Short mmCIF file of C-alpha atoms in Angstrom, two decimals:
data_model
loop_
_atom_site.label_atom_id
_atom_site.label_comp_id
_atom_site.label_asym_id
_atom_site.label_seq_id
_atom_site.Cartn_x
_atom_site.Cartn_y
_atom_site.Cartn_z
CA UNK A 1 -3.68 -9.61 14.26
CA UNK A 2 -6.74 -9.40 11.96
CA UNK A 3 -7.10 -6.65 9.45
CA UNK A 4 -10.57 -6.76 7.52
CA UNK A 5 -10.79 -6.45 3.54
CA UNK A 6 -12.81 -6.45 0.97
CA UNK A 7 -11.71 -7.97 -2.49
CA UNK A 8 -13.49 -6.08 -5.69
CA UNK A 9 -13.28 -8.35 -8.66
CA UNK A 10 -13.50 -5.92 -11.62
CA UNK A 11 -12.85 -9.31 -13.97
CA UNK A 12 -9.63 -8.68 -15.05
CA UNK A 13 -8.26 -7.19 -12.13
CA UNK A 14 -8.94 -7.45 -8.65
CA UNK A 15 -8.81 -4.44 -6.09
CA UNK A 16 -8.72 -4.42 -2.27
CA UNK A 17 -10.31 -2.33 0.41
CA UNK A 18 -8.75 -2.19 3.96
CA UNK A 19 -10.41 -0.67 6.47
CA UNK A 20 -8.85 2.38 8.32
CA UNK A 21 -9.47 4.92 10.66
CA UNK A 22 -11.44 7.31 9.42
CA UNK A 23 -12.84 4.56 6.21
CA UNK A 24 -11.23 2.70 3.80
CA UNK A 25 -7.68 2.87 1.87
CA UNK A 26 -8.29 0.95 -1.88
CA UNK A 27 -5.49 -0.99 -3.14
CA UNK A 28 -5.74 0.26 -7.13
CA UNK A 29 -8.47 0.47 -9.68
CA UNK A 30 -9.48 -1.26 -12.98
CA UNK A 31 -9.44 0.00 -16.31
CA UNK A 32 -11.41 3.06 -17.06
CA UNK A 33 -14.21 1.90 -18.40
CA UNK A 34 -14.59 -0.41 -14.96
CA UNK A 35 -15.92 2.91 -12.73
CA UNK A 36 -19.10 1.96 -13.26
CA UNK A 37 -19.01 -1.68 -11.99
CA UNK A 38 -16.95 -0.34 -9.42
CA UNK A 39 -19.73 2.04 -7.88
CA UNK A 40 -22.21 -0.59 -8.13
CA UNK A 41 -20.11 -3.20 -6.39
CA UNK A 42 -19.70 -0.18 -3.37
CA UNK A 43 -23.28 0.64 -3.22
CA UNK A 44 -23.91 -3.85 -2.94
CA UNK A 45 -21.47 -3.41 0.27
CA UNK A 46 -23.16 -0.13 1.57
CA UNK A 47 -19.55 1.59 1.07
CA UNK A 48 -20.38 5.41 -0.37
CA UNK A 49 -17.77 6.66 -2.17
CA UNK A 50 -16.76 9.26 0.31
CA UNK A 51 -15.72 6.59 2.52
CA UNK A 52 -12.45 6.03 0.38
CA UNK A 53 -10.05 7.68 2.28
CA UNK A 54 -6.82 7.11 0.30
CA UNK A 55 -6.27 5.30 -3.16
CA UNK A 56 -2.63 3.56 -3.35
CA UNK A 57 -1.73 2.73 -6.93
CA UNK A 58 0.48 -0.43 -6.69
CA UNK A 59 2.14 1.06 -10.22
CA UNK A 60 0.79 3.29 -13.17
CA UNK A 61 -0.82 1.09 -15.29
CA UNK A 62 -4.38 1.66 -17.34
CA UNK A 63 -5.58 -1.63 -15.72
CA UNK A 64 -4.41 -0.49 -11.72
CA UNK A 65 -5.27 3.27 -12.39
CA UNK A 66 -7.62 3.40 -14.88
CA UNK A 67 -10.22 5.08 -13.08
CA UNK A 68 -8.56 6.77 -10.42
CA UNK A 69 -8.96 10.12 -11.79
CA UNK A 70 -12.92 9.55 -11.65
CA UNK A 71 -12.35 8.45 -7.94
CA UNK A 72 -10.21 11.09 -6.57
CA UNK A 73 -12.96 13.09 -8.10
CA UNK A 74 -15.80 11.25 -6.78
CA UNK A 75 -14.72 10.74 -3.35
CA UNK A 76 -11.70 13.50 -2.39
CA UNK A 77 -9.27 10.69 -1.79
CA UNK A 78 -5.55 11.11 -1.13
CA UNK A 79 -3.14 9.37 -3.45
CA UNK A 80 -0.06 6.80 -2.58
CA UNK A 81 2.49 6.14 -5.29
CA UNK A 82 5.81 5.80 -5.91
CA UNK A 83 7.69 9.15 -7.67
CA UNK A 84 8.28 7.09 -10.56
CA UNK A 85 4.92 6.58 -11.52
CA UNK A 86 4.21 10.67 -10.64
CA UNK A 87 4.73 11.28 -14.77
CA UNK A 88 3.11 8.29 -16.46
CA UNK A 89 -0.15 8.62 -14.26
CA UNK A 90 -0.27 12.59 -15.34
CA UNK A 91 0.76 11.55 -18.77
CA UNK A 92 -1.96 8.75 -18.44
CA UNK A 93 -0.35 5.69 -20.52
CA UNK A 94 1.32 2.87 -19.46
CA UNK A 95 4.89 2.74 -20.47
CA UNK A 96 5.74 0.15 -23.12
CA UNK A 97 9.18 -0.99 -22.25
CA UNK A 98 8.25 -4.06 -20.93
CA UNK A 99 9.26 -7.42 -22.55
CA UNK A 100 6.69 -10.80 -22.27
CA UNK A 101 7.65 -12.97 -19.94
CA UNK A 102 7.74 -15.92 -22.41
CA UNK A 103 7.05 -17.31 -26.18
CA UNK A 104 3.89 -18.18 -25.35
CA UNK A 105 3.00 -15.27 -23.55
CA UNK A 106 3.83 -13.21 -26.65
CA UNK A 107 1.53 -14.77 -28.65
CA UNK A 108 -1.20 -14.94 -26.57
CA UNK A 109 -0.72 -10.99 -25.95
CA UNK A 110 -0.65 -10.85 -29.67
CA UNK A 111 -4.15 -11.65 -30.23
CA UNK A 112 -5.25 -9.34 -26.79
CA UNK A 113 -3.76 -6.50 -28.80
CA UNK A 114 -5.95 -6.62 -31.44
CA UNK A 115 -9.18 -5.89 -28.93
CA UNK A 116 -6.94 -3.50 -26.61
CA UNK A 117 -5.42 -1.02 -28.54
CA UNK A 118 -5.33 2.10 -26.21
CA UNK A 119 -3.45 2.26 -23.34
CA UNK A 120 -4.13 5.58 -22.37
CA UNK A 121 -6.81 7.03 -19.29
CA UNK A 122 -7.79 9.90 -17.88
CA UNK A 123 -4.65 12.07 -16.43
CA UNK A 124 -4.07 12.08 -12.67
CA UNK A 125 -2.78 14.82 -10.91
CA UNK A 126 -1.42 14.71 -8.08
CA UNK A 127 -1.90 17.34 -5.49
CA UNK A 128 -0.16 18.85 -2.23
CA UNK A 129 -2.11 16.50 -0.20
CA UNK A 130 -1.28 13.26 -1.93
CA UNK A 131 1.91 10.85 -0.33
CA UNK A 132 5.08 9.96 -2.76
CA UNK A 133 7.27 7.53 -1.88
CA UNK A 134 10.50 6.74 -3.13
CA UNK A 135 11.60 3.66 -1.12
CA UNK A 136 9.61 1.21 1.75
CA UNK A 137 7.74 3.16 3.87
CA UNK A 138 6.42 2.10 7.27
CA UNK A 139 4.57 5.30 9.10
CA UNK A 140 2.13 5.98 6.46
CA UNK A 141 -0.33 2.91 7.34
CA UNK A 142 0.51 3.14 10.93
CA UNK A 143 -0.76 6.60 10.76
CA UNK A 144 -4.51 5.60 9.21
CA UNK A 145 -5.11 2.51 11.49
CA UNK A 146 -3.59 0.07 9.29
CA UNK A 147 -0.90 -2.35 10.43
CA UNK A 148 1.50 -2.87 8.05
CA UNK A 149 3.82 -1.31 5.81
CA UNK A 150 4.17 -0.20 1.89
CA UNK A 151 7.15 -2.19 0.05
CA UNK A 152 8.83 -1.15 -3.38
CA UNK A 153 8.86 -3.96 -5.58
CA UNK A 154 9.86 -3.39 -8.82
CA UNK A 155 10.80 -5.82 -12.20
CA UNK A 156 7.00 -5.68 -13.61
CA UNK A 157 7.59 -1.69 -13.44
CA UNK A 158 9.91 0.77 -12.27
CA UNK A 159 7.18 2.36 -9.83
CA UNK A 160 5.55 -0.95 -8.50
CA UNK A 161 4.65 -1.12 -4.47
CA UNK A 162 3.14 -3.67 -2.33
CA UNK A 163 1.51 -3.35 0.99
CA UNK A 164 2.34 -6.01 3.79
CA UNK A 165 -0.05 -6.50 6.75
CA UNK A 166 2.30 -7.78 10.05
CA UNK A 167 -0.63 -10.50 9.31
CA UNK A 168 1.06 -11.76 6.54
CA UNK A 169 -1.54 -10.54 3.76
CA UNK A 170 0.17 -9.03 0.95
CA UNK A 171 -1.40 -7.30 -1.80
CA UNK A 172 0.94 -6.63 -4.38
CA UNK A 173 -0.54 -5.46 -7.81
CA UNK A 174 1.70 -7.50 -10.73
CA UNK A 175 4.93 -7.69 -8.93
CA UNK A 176 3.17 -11.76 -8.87
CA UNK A 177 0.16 -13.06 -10.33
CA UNK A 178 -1.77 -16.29 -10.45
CA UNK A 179 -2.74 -15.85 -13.91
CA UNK A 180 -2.81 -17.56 -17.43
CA UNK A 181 -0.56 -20.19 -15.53
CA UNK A 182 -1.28 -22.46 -19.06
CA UNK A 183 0.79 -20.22 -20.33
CA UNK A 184 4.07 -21.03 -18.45
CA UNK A 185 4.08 -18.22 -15.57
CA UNK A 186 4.49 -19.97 -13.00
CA UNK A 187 3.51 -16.94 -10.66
CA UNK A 188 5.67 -14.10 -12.30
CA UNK A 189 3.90 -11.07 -14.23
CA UNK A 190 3.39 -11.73 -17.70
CA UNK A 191 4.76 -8.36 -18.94
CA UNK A 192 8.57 -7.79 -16.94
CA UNK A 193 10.92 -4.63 -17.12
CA UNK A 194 13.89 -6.63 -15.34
CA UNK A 195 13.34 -10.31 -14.37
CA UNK A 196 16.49 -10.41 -11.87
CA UNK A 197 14.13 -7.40 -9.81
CA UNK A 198 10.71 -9.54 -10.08
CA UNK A 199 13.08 -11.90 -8.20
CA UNK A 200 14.52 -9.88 -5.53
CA UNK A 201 11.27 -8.14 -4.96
CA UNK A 202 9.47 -11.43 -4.30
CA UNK A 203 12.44 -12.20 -1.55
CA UNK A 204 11.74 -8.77 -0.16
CA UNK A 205 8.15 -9.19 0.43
CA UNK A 206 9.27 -12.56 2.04
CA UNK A 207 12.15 -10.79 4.52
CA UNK A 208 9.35 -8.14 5.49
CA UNK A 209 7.10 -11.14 6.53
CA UNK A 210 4.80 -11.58 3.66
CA UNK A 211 2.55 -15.27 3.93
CA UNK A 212 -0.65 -15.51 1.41
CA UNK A 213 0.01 -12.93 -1.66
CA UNK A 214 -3.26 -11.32 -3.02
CA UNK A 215 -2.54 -10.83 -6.60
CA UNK A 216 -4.20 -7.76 -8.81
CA UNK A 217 -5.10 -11.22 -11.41
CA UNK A 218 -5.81 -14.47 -9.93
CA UNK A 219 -6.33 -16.32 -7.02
CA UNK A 220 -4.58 -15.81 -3.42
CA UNK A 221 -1.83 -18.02 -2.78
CA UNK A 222 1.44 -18.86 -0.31
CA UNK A 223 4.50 -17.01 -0.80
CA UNK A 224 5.99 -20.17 -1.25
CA UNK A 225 4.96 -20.80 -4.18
CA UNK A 226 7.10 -18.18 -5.74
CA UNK A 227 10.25 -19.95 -4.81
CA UNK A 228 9.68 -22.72 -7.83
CA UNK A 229 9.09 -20.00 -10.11
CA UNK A 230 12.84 -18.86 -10.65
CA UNK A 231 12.95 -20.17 -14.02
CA UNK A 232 12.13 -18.75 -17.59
CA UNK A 233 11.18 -20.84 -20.46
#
């Protein structure tokens, strides 16, 4: 069963666009100052902005909703998040109790904080018309024309989700990545609220029939892969 995407590289992060009924649901934004490069990349496709249907943050952060305020704007999409990320996106900063994943990490971060400073973006509010989850949630896609189903997958973040196409595809923001892997990774998120949940999350997306994962930063790769990366160093 084929569902057509587009992938938006943004350069740090990576957004997807799945078609749906009535146009397109995107799979989270860059960082703020990306909205521009954003509309350019949709005008290239011949995607206006109206076209956006829904906008499903995969968690809160100023690098996945950066410019979603400017969007909802833009285009009158509805919103998909998790309640736990219903404060930090009106609040518009991403929550600092995460912990590197490793030494190396840490002091590679430690030199990215010197250029990156500000955490904060432009407040969403969510309205009436916008969906919350709290748990998995399988009629929401169903309902738009897109077959699959919206996972929660926290350990990056308390508020992360996924989306799993019965294809296989899964797009899952940080809860993996297929980044900096010279730094030790080995798929996990760099930044980690609760390791032990990165873990089970990753077997959840497997039991709910998850094959290639589309990362928010890096490559696409086989869930397999994840299943050597059960080890911190």
């Amino acid at each position: 069963m084929n569902q057509s995407f587009y992938c938006l590289d943004l350069g740090i992060t990576k957004c997807y666009l799945l078609a749906c009924a009535d146009g397109y649901l995107l799979i989270d934004t860059g960082y703020s100052s990306d909205y521009h490069k954003f509309v350019k990349i949709m005008n290239k496709l011949g995607i206006v902005l109206s076209k956006i249907k829904y906008l499903l943050l995969t968690h809160h952060h100023d690098d996945h909703a950066g410019f979603a305020a400017h969007l909802v704007k833009a285009a009158g999409c509805r919103l998909i998040v998790h309640k736990n990320a219903v404060v930090p996106l009106k609040n518009g900063v991403s929550l600092d109790s995460m912990s590197p994943v490793n030494k190396r990490i840490k002091f590679v971060f430690s030199a990215f904080l010197l250029f990156h400073k500000n955490f904060e973006y432009p407040s969403v509010d969510l309205s009436n018309s916008d969906v919350i989850i709290s748990d998995d949630q399988s009629e929401i896609l169903r309902q738009i024309g897109i077959n699959g189903k919206i996972i929660y997958t926290p350990g990056h973040t308390d508020d992360s989700i996924s989306v799993v196409l019965d294809n296989g595809n899964a797009f899952v923001g940080d809860a993996a990545m297929n980044f900096l892997q010279w730094c030790g990774i080995k798929y996990r998120p760099i930044y980690i609220d609760n390791i032990e949940e990165v873990y089970k999350s990753w077997n959840r997306l497997k039991e709910y029939g998850a094959k290639k994962i589309y990362p928010a930063h890096g490559k696409p790769f086989l869930i397999n892969k994840l299943f050597t990366s059960q080890t911190l160093d």
